[in-house]
Amino acid sequence: MTGATVTRIRTMARFLDAVNFPGNSNPLGTPDPTAEFKRQIYVIDRKAAENREIVEFELAGAIDMAGVRAPKRQCT
């Protein structure tokens, strides 16, 4: 999975759909599926740990990868 892209989407609890709460009712506010913070995009850099129950990956920013060439510059 090294090199795969991961997108983190964050929002506030008051904007979640009602199906995420007991009784299918959001007690915190009105659902709004379009309300979200700026999306954060990461690339899986390496596998940090693994056991029978979990696998832990280390993420890097999309342009924070060693050896990646930006226009006319090398990132190290």
mmCIF file with all atom_site columns, N, CA and C in Angstrom, residues 19-76:
data_model
loop_
_atom_site.group_PDB
_atom_site.id
_atom_site.type_symbol
_atom_site.label_atom_id
_atom_site.label_alt_id
_atom_site.label_comp_id
_atom_site.label_asym_id
_atom_site.label_entity_id
_atom_site.label_seq_id
_atom_site.pdbx_PDB_ins_code
_atom_site.Cartn_x
_atom_site.Cartn_y
_atom_site.Cartn_z
_atom_site.occupancy
_atom_site.B_iso_or_equiv
_atom_site.pdbx_formal_charge
_atom_site.auth_seq_id
_atom_site.auth_comp_id
_atom_site.auth_asym_id
_atom_site.auth_atom_id
_atom_site.pdbx_PDB_model_num
ATOM 1   N N  . VAL A 1 19 ? -28.513 9.210  10.681  1.00 0.00 ? 19 VAL A N  1
ATOM 2   C CA . VAL A 1 19 ? -28.268 7.768  10.834  1.00 0.00 ? 19 VAL A CA 1
ATOM 3   C C  . VAL A 1 19 ? -27.049 7.477  11.699  1.00 0.00 ? 19 VAL A C  1
ATOM 4   N N  . ASN A 1 20 ? -26.236 8.484  12.002  1.00 0.00 ? 20 ASN A N  1
ATOM 5   C CA . ASN A 1 20 ? -25.060 8.306  12.847  1.00 0.00 ? 20 ASN A CA 1
ATOM 6   C C  . ASN A 1 20 ? -25.369 8.426  14.337  1.00 0.00 ? 20 ASN A C  1
ATOM 7   N N  . PHE A 1 21 ? -26.611 8.630  14.705  1.00 0.00 ? 21 PHE A N  1
ATOM 8   C CA . PHE A 1 21 ? -27.015 8.828  16.096  1.00 0.00 ? 21 PHE A CA 1
ATOM 9   C C  . PHE A 1 21 ? -28.106 7.846  16.487  1.00 0.00 ? 21 PHE A C  1
ATOM 10  N N  . PRO A 1 22 ? -28.177 7.501  17.782  1.00 0.00 ? 22 PRO A N  1
ATOM 11  C CA . PRO A 1 22 ? -29.269 6.621  18.243  1.00 0.00 ? 22 PRO A CA 1
ATOM 12  C C  . PRO A 1 22 ? -30.619 7.292  18.008  1.00 0.00 ? 22 PRO A C  1
ATOM 13  N N  . GLY A 1 23 ? -31.586 6.523  17.592  1.00 0.00 ? 23 GLY A N  1
ATOM 14  C CA . GLY A 1 23 ? -32.921 7.054  17.347  1.00 0.00 ? 23 GLY A CA 1
ATOM 15  C C  . GLY A 1 23 ? -33.046 7.796  16.027  1.00 0.00 ? 23 GLY A C  1
ATOM 16  N N  . ASN A 1 24 ? -32.007 7.719  15.196  1.00 0.00 ? 24 ASN A N  1
ATOM 17  C CA . ASN A 1 24 ? -32.004 8.387  13.889  1.00 0.00 ? 24 ASN A CA 1
ATOM 18  C C  . ASN A 1 24 ? -32.384 9.854  13.965  1.00 0.00 ? 24 ASN A C  1
ATOM 19  N N  . SER A 1 25 ? -31.842 10.552 14.964  1.00 0.00 ? 25 SER A N  1
ATOM 20  C CA . SER A 1 25 ? -32.088 11.979 15.128  1.00 0.00 ? 25 SER A CA 1
ATOM 21  C C  . SER A 1 25 ? -30.802 12.639 15.612  1.00 0.00 ? 25 SER A C  1
ATOM 22  N N  . ASN A 1 26 ? -30.354 13.669 14.908  1.00 0.00 ? 26 ASN A N  1
ATOM 23  C CA . ASN A 1 26 ? -29.151 14.400 15.302  1.00 0.00 ? 26 ASN A CA 1
ATOM 24  C C  . ASN A 1 26 ? -29.544 15.459 16.331  1.00 0.00 ? 26 ASN A C  1
ATOM 25  N N  . PRO A 1 27 ? -29.186 15.256 17.617  1.00 0.00 ? 27 PRO A N  1
ATOM 26  C CA . PRO A 1 27 ? -29.569 16.213 18.661  1.00 0.00 ? 27 PRO A CA 1
ATOM 27  C C  . PRO A 1 27 ? -28.701 17.478 18.665  1.00 0.00 ? 27 PRO A C  1
ATOM 28  N N  . LEU A 1 28 ? -27.653 17.504 17.872  1.00 0.00 ? 28 LEU A N  1
ATOM 29  C CA . LEU A 1 28 ? -26.706 18.611 17.909  1.00 0.00 ? 28 LEU A CA 1
ATOM 30  C C  . LEU A 1 28 ? -26.974 19.700 16.880  1.00 0.00 ? 28 LEU A C  1
ATOM 31  N N  . GLY A 1 29 ? -27.738 19.403 15.856  1.00 0.00 ? 29 GLY A N  1
ATOM 32  C CA . GLY A 1 29 ? -28.000 20.417 14.838  1.00 0.00 ? 29 GLY A CA 1
ATOM 33  C C  . GLY A 1 29 ? -28.633 19.833 13.598  1.00 0.00 ? 29 GLY A C  1
ATOM 34  N N  . THR A 1 30 ? -28.598 20.609 12.535  1.00 0.00 ? 30 THR A N  1
ATOM 35  C CA . THR A 1 30 ? -29.200 20.214 11.269  1.00 0.00 ? 30 THR A CA 1
ATOM 36  C C  . THR A 1 30 ? -28.137 19.584 10.372  1.00 0.00 ? 30 THR A C  1
ATOM 37  N N  . PRO A 1 31 ? -28.408 18.389 9.839   1.00 0.00 ? 31 PRO A N  1
ATOM 38  C CA . PRO A 1 31 ? -27.436 17.743 8.964   1.00 0.00 ? 31 PRO A CA 1
ATOM 39  C C  . PRO A 1 31 ? -27.163 18.569 7.703   1.00 0.00 ? 31 PRO A C  1
ATOM 40  N N  . ASP A 1 32 ? -25.912 18.603 7.299   1.00 0.00 ? 32 ASP A N  1
ATOM 41  C CA . ASP A 1 32 ? -25.505 19.292 6.076   1.00 0.00 ? 32 ASP A CA 1
ATOM 42  C C  . ASP A 1 32 ? -24.337 18.512 5.475   1.00 0.00 ? 32 ASP A C  1
ATOM 43  N N  . PRO A 1 33 ? -24.600 17.688 4.458   1.00 0.00 ? 33 PRO A N  1
ATOM 44  C CA . PRO A 1 33 ? -23.539 16.848 3.893   1.00 0.00 ? 33 PRO A CA 1
ATOM 45  C C  . PRO A 1 33 ? -22.453 17.630 3.157   1.00 0.00 ? 33 PRO A C  1
ATOM 46  N N  . THR A 1 34 ? -22.679 18.908 2.881   1.00 0.00 ? 34 THR A N  1
ATOM 47  C CA . THR A 1 34 ? -21.676 19.694 2.167   1.00 0.00 ? 34 THR A CA 1
ATOM 48  C C  . THR A 1 34 ? -20.749 20.469 3.103   1.00 0.00 ? 34 THR A C  1
ATOM 49  N N  . ALA A 1 35 ? -21.057 20.505 4.409   1.00 0.00 ? 35 ALA A N  1
ATOM 50  C CA . ALA A 1 35 ? -20.234 21.255 5.366   1.00 0.00 ? 35 ALA A CA 1
ATOM 51  C C  . ALA A 1 35 ? -19.028 20.421 5.775   1.00 0.00 ? 35 ALA A C  1
ATOM 52  N N  . GLU A 1 36 ? -17.834 20.895 5.451   1.00 0.00 ? 36 GLU A N  1
ATOM 53  C CA . GLU A 1 36 ? -16.613 20.190 5.831   1.00 0.00 ? 36 GLU A CA 1
ATOM 54  C C  . GLU A 1 36 ? -15.455 21.177 5.867   1.00 0.00 ? 36 GLU A C  1
ATOM 55  N N  . PHE A 1 37 ? -14.405 20.800 6.616   1.00 0.00 ? 37 PHE A N  1
ATOM 56  C CA . PHE A 1 37 ? -13.178 21.574 6.629   1.00 0.00 ? 37 PHE A CA 1
ATOM 57  C C  . PHE A 1 37 ? -12.400 21.251 5.352   1.00 0.00 ? 37 PHE A C  1
ATOM 58  N N  . LYS A 1 38 ? -11.316 21.960 5.130   1.00 0.00 ? 38 LYS A N  1
ATOM 59  C CA . LYS A 1 38 ? -10.477 21.700 3.969   1.00 0.00 ? 38 LYS A CA 1
ATOM 60  C C  . LYS A 1 38 ? -9.968  20.260 4.021   1.00 0.00 ? 38 LYS A C  1
ATOM 61  N N  . ARG A 1 39 ? -10.058 19.560 2.909   1.00 0.00 ? 39 ARG A N  1
ATOM 62  C CA . ARG A 1 39 ? -9.603  18.169 2.846   1.00 0.00 ? 39 ARG A CA 1
ATOM 63  C C  . ARG A 1 39 ? -8.086  18.101 2.952   1.00 0.00 ? 39 ARG A C  1
ATOM 64  N N  . GLN A 1 40 ? -7.606  17.092 3.679   1.00 0.00 ? 40 GLN A N  1
ATOM 65  C CA . GLN A 1 40 ? -6.175  16.893 3.853   1.00 0.00 ? 40 GLN A CA 1
ATOM 66  C C  . GLN A 1 40 ? -5.779  15.629 3.095   1.00 0.00 ? 40 GLN A C  1
ATOM 67  N N  . ILE A 1 41 ? -4.802  15.754 2.212   1.00 0.00 ? 41 ILE A N  1
ATOM 68  C CA . ILE A 1 41 ? -4.391  14.634 1.377   1.00 0.00 ? 41 ILE A CA 1
ATOM 69  C C  . ILE A 1 41 ? -2.995  14.177 1.808   1.00 0.00 ? 41 ILE A C  1
ATOM 70  N N  . TYR A 1 42 ? -2.893  12.869 2.065   1.00 0.00 ? 42 TYR A N  1
ATOM 71  C CA . TYR A 1 42 ? -1.634  12.266 2.502   1.00 0.00 ? 42 TYR A CA 1
ATOM 72  C C  . TYR A 1 42 ? -1.300  11.094 1.588   1.00 0.00 ? 42 TYR A C  1
ATOM 73  N N  . VAL A 1 43 ? -0.045  10.667 1.654   1.00 0.00 ? 43 VAL A N  1
ATOM 74  C CA . VAL A 1 43 ? 0.426   9.497  0.930   1.00 0.00 ? 43 VAL A CA 1
ATOM 75  C C  . VAL A 1 43 ? 0.989   8.527  1.963   1.00 0.00 ? 43 VAL A C  1
ATOM 76  N N  . ILE A 1 44 ? 0.680   7.232  1.829   1.00 0.00 ? 44 ILE A N  1
ATOM 77  C CA . ILE A 1 44 ? 1.226   6.237  2.751   1.00 0.00 ? 44 ILE A CA 1
ATOM 78  C C  . ILE A 1 44 ? 2.715   6.105  2.466   1.00 0.00 ? 44 ILE A C  1
ATOM 79  N N  . ASP A 1 45 ? 3.527   6.424  3.483   1.00 0.00 ? 45 ASP A N  1
ATOM 80  C CA . ASP A 1 45 ? 4.988   6.418  3.337   1.00 0.00 ? 45 ASP A CA 1
ATOM 81  C C  . ASP A 1 45 ? 5.571   5.041  3.624   1.00 0.00 ? 45 ASP A C  1
ATOM 82  N N  . ARG A 1 46 ? 5.116   4.409  4.715   1.00 0.00 ? 46 ARG A N  1
ATOM 83  C CA . ARG A 1 46 ? 5.638   3.090  5.067   1.00 0.00 ? 46 ARG A CA 1
ATOM 84  C C  . ARG A 1 46 ? 4.731   2.436  6.092   1.00 0.00 ? 46 ARG A C  1
ATOM 85  N N  . LYS A 1 47 ? 4.896   1.126  6.274   1.00 0.00 ? 47 LYS A N  1
ATOM 86  C CA . LYS A 1 47 ? 4.180   0.393  7.304   1.00 0.00 ? 47 LYS A CA 1
ATOM 87  C C  . LYS A 1 47 ? 4.999   0.507  8.584   1.00 0.00 ? 47 LYS A C  1
ATOM 88  N N  . ALA A 1 48 ? 4.423   1.094  9.630   1.00 0.00 ? 48 ALA A N  1
ATOM 89  C CA . ALA A 1 48 ? 5.148   1.336  10.875  1.00 0.00 ? 48 ALA A CA 1
ATOM 90  C C  . ALA A 1 48 ? 5.076   0.141  11.826  1.00 0.00 ? 48 ALA A C  1
ATOM 91  N N  . ALA A 1 49 ? 3.933   -0.546 11.884  1.00 0.00 ? 49 ALA A N  1
ATOM 92  C CA . ALA A 1 49 ? 3.773   -1.679 12.804  1.00 0.00 ? 49 ALA A CA 1
ATOM 93  C C  . ALA A 1 49 ? 2.694   -2.617 12.270  1.00 0.00 ? 49 ALA A C  1
ATOM 94  N N  . GLU A 1 50 ? 2.789   -3.869 12.675  1.00 0.00 ? 50 GLU A N  1
ATOM 95  C CA . GLU A 1 50 ? 1.796   -4.860 12.264  1.00 0.00 ? 50 GLU A CA 1
ATOM 96  C C  . GLU A 1 50 ? 1.721   -5.961 13.309  1.00 0.00 ? 50 GLU A C  1
ATOM 97  N N  . ASN A 1 51 ? 0.496   -6.360 13.657  1.00 0.00 ? 51 ASN A N  1
ATOM 98  C CA . ASN A 1 51 ? 0.294   -7.541 14.491  1.00 0.00 ? 51 ASN A CA 1
ATOM 99  C C  . ASN A 1 51 ? -0.992  -8.217 14.030  1.00 0.00 ? 51 ASN A C  1
ATOM 100 N N  . ARG A 1 52 ? -1.506  -9.143 14.799  1.00 0.00 ? 52 ARG A N  1
ATOM 101 C CA . ARG A 1 52 ? -2.684  -9.904 14.377  1.00 0.00 ? 52 ARG A CA 1
ATOM 102 C C  . ARG A 1 52 ? -3.947  -9.059 14.308  1.00 0.00 ? 52 ARG A C  1
ATOM 103 N N  . GLU A 1 53 ? -3.977  -7.936 15.022  1.00 0.00 ? 53 GLU A N  1
ATOM 104 C CA . GLU A 1 53 ? -5.193  -7.128 15.112  1.00 0.00 ? 53 GLU A CA 1
ATOM 105 C C  . GLU A 1 53 ? -5.150  -5.827 14.320  1.00 0.00 ? 53 GLU A C  1
ATOM 106 N N  . ILE A 1 54 ? -3.976  -5.223 14.195  1.00 0.00 ? 54 ILE A N  1
ATOM 107 C CA . ILE A 1 54 ? -3.893  -3.924 13.528  1.00 0.00 ? 54 ILE A CA 1
ATOM 108 C C  . ILE A 1 54 ? -2.691  -3.842 12.593  1.00 0.00 ? 54 ILE A C  1
ATOM 109 N N  . VAL A 1 55 ? -2.792  -2.917 11.662  1.00 0.00 ? 55 VAL A N  1
ATOM 110 C CA . VAL A 1 55 ? -1.659  -2.518 10.830  1.00 0.00 ? 55 VAL A CA 1
ATOM 111 C C  . VAL A 1 55 ? -1.592  -1.008 10.938  1.00 0.00 ? 55 VAL A C  1
ATOM 112 N N  . GLU A 1 56 ? -0.413  -0.482 11.254  1.00 0.00 ? 56 GLU A N  1
ATOM 113 C CA . GLU A 1 56 ? -0.230  0.956  11.425  1.00 0.00 ? 56 GLU A CA 1
ATOM 114 C C  . GLU A 1 56 ? 0.659   1.488  10.311  1.00 0.00 ? 56 GLU A C  1
ATOM 115 N N  . PHE A 1 57 ? 0.167   2.519  9.623   1.00 0.00 ? 57 PHE A N  1
ATOM 116 C CA . PHE A 1 57 ? 0.919   3.120  8.534   1.00 0.00 ? 57 PHE A CA 1
ATOM 117 C C  . PHE A 1 57 ? 1.391   4.504  8.931   1.00 0.00 ? 57 PHE A C  1
ATOM 118 N N  . GLU A 1 58 ? 2.533   4.911  8.393   1.00 0.00 ? 58 GLU A N  1
ATOM 119 C CA . GLU A 1 58 ? 3.040   6.261  8.590   1.00 0.00 ? 58 GLU A CA 1
ATOM 120 C C  . GLU A 1 58 ? 2.688   7.057  7.337   1.00 0.00 ? 58 GLU A C  1
ATOM 121 N N  . LEU A 1 59 ? 2.030   8.200  7.547   1.00 0.00 ? 59 LEU A N  1
ATOM 122 C CA . LEU A 1 59 ? 1.599   9.030  6.426   1.00 0.00 ? 59 LEU A CA 1
ATOM 123 C C  . LEU A 1 59 ? 2.554   10.194 6.225   1.00 0.00 ? 59 LEU A C  1
ATOM 124 N N  . ALA A 1 60 ? 2.622   10.683 5.013   1.00 0.00 ? 60 ALA A N  1
ATOM 125 C CA . ALA A 1 60 ? 3.428   11.858 4.686   1.00 0.00 ? 60 ALA A CA 1
ATOM 126 C C  . ALA A 1 60 ? 2.561   12.787 3.842   1.00 0.00 ? 60 ALA A C  1
ATOM 127 N N  . GLY A 1 61 ? 2.837   14.074 3.929   1.00 0.00 ? 61 GLY A N  1
ATOM 128 C CA . GLY A 1 61 ? 2.119   15.023 3.093   1.00 0.00 ? 61 GLY A CA 1
ATOM 129 C C  . GLY A 1 61 ? 2.376   14.708 1.633   1.00 0.00 ? 61 GLY A C  1
ATOM 130 N N  . ALA A 1 62 ? 1.464   15.109 0.765   1.00 0.00 ? 62 ALA A N  1
ATOM 131 C CA . ALA A 1 62 ? 1.575   14.772 -0.655  1.00 0.00 ? 62 ALA A CA 1
ATOM 132 C C  . ALA A 1 62 ? 2.884   15.259 -1.267  1.00 0.00 ? 62 ALA A C  1
ATOM 133 N N  . ILE A 1 63 ? 3.432   16.392 -0.805  1.00 0.00 ? 63 ILE A N  1
ATOM 134 C CA . ILE A 1 63 ? 4.689   16.893 -1.354  1.00 0.00 ? 63 ILE A CA 1
ATOM 135 C C  . ILE A 1 63 ? 5.852   16.706 -0.384  1.00 0.00 ? 63 ILE A C  1
ATOM 136 N N  . ASP A 1 64 ? 5.635   15.941 0.689   1.00 0.00 ? 64 ASP A N  1
ATOM 137 C CA . ASP A 1 64 ? 6.663   15.741 1.712   1.00 0.00 ? 64 ASP A CA 1
ATOM 138 C C  . ASP A 1 64 ? 7.351   14.384 1.559   1.00 0.00 ? 64 ASP A C  1
ATOM 139 N N  . MET A 1 65 ? 7.469   13.905 0.348   1.00 0.00 ? 65 MET A N  1
ATOM 140 C CA . MET A 1 65 ? 8.073   12.601 0.100   1.00 0.00 ? 65 MET A CA 1
ATOM 141 C C  . MET A 1 65 ? 9.511   12.788 -0.356  1.00 0.00 ? 65 MET A C  1
ATOM 142 N N  . ALA A 1 66 ? 10.429  12.009 0.188   1.00 0.00 ? 66 ALA A N  1
ATOM 143 C CA . ALA A 1 66 ? 11.841  12.092 -0.208  1.00 0.00 ? 66 ALA A CA 1
ATOM 144 C C  . ALA A 1 66 ? 11.998  11.645 -1.662  1.00 0.00 ? 66 ALA A C  1
ATOM 145 N N  . GLY A 1 67 ? 12.769  12.402 -2.411  1.00 0.00 ? 67 GLY A N  1
ATOM 146 C CA . GLY A 1 67 ? 13.031  12.045 -3.801  1.00 0.00 ? 67 GLY A CA 1
ATOM 147 C C  . GLY A 1 67 ? 11.987  12.524 -4.791  1.00 0.00 ? 67 GLY A C  1
ATOM 148 N N  . VAL A 1 68 ? 10.896  13.099 -4.331  1.00 0.00 ? 68 VAL A N  1
ATOM 149 C CA . VAL A 1 68 ? 9.868   13.608 -5.220  1.00 0.00 ? 68 VAL A CA 1
ATOM 150 C C  . VAL A 1 68 ? 10.360  14.897 -5.833  1.00 0.00 ? 68 VAL A C  1
ATOM 151 N N  . ARG A 1 69 ? 10.227  15.033 -7.139  1.00 0.00 ? 69 ARG A N  1
ATOM 152 C CA . ARG A 1 69 ? 10.708  16.230 -7.811  1.00 0.00 ? 69 ARG A CA 1
ATOM 153 C C  . ARG A 1 69 ? 9.558   17.186 -8.084  1.00 0.00 ? 69 ARG A C  1
ATOM 154 N N  . ALA A 1 70 ? 9.640   18.360 -7.490  1.00 0.00 ? 70 ALA A N  1
ATOM 155 C CA . ALA A 1 70 ? 8.735   19.448 -7.823  1.00 0.00 ? 70 ALA A CA 1
ATOM 156 C C  . ALA A 1 70 ? 9.343   20.131 -9.040  1.00 0.00 ? 70 ALA A C  1
ATOM 157 N N  . PRO A 1 71 ? 8.636   21.005 -9.704  1.00 0.00 ? 71 PRO A N  1
ATOM 158 C CA . PRO A 1 71 ? 9.221   21.650 -10.886 1.00 0.00 ? 71 PRO A CA 1
ATOM 159 C C  . PRO A 1 71 ? 10.587  22.294 -10.584 1.00 0.00 ? 71 PRO A C  1
ATOM 160 N N  . LYS A 1 72 ? 11.640  21.739 -11.174 1.00 0.00 ? 72 LYS A N  1
ATOM 161 C CA . LYS A 1 72 ? 13.017  22.228 -11.099 1.00 0.00 ? 72 LYS A CA 1
ATOM 162 C C  . LYS A 1 72 ? 13.615  22.213 -9.689  1.00 0.00 ? 72 LYS A C  1
ATOM 163 N N  . ARG A 1 73 ? 13.018  21.477 -8.766  1.00 0.00 ? 73 ARG A N  1
ATOM 164 C CA . ARG A 1 73 ? 13.575  21.378 -7.410  1.00 0.00 ? 73 ARG A CA 1
ATOM 165 C C  . ARG A 1 73 ? 13.455  19.933 -6.948  1.00 0.00 ? 73 ARG A C  1
ATOM 166 N N  . GLN A 1 74 ? 14.394  19.495 -6.141  1.00 0.00 ? 74 GLN A N  1
ATOM 167 C CA . GLN A 1 74 ? 14.307  18.162 -5.570  1.00 0.00 ? 74 GLN A CA 1
ATOM 168 C C  . GLN A 1 74 ? 14.051  18.279 -4.087  1.00 0.00 ? 74 GLN A C  1
ATOM 169 N N  . CYS A 1 75 ? 13.002  17.587 -3.612  1.00 0.00 ? 75 CYS A N  1
ATOM 170 C CA . CYS A 1 75 ? 12.657  17.582 -2.186  1.00 0.00 ? 75 CYS A CA 1
ATOM 171 C C  . CYS A 1 75 ? 13.398  16.433 -1.532  1.00 0.00 ? 75 CYS A C  1
ATOM 172 N N  . THR A 1 76 ? 14.101  16.722 -0.439  1.00 0.00 ? 76 THR A N  1
ATOM 173 C CA . THR A 1 76 ? 14.809  15.658 0.279   1.00 0.00 ? 76 THR A CA 1
ATOM 174 C C  . THR A 1 76 ? 14.400  15.654 1.731   1.00 0.00 ? 76 THR A C  1
#
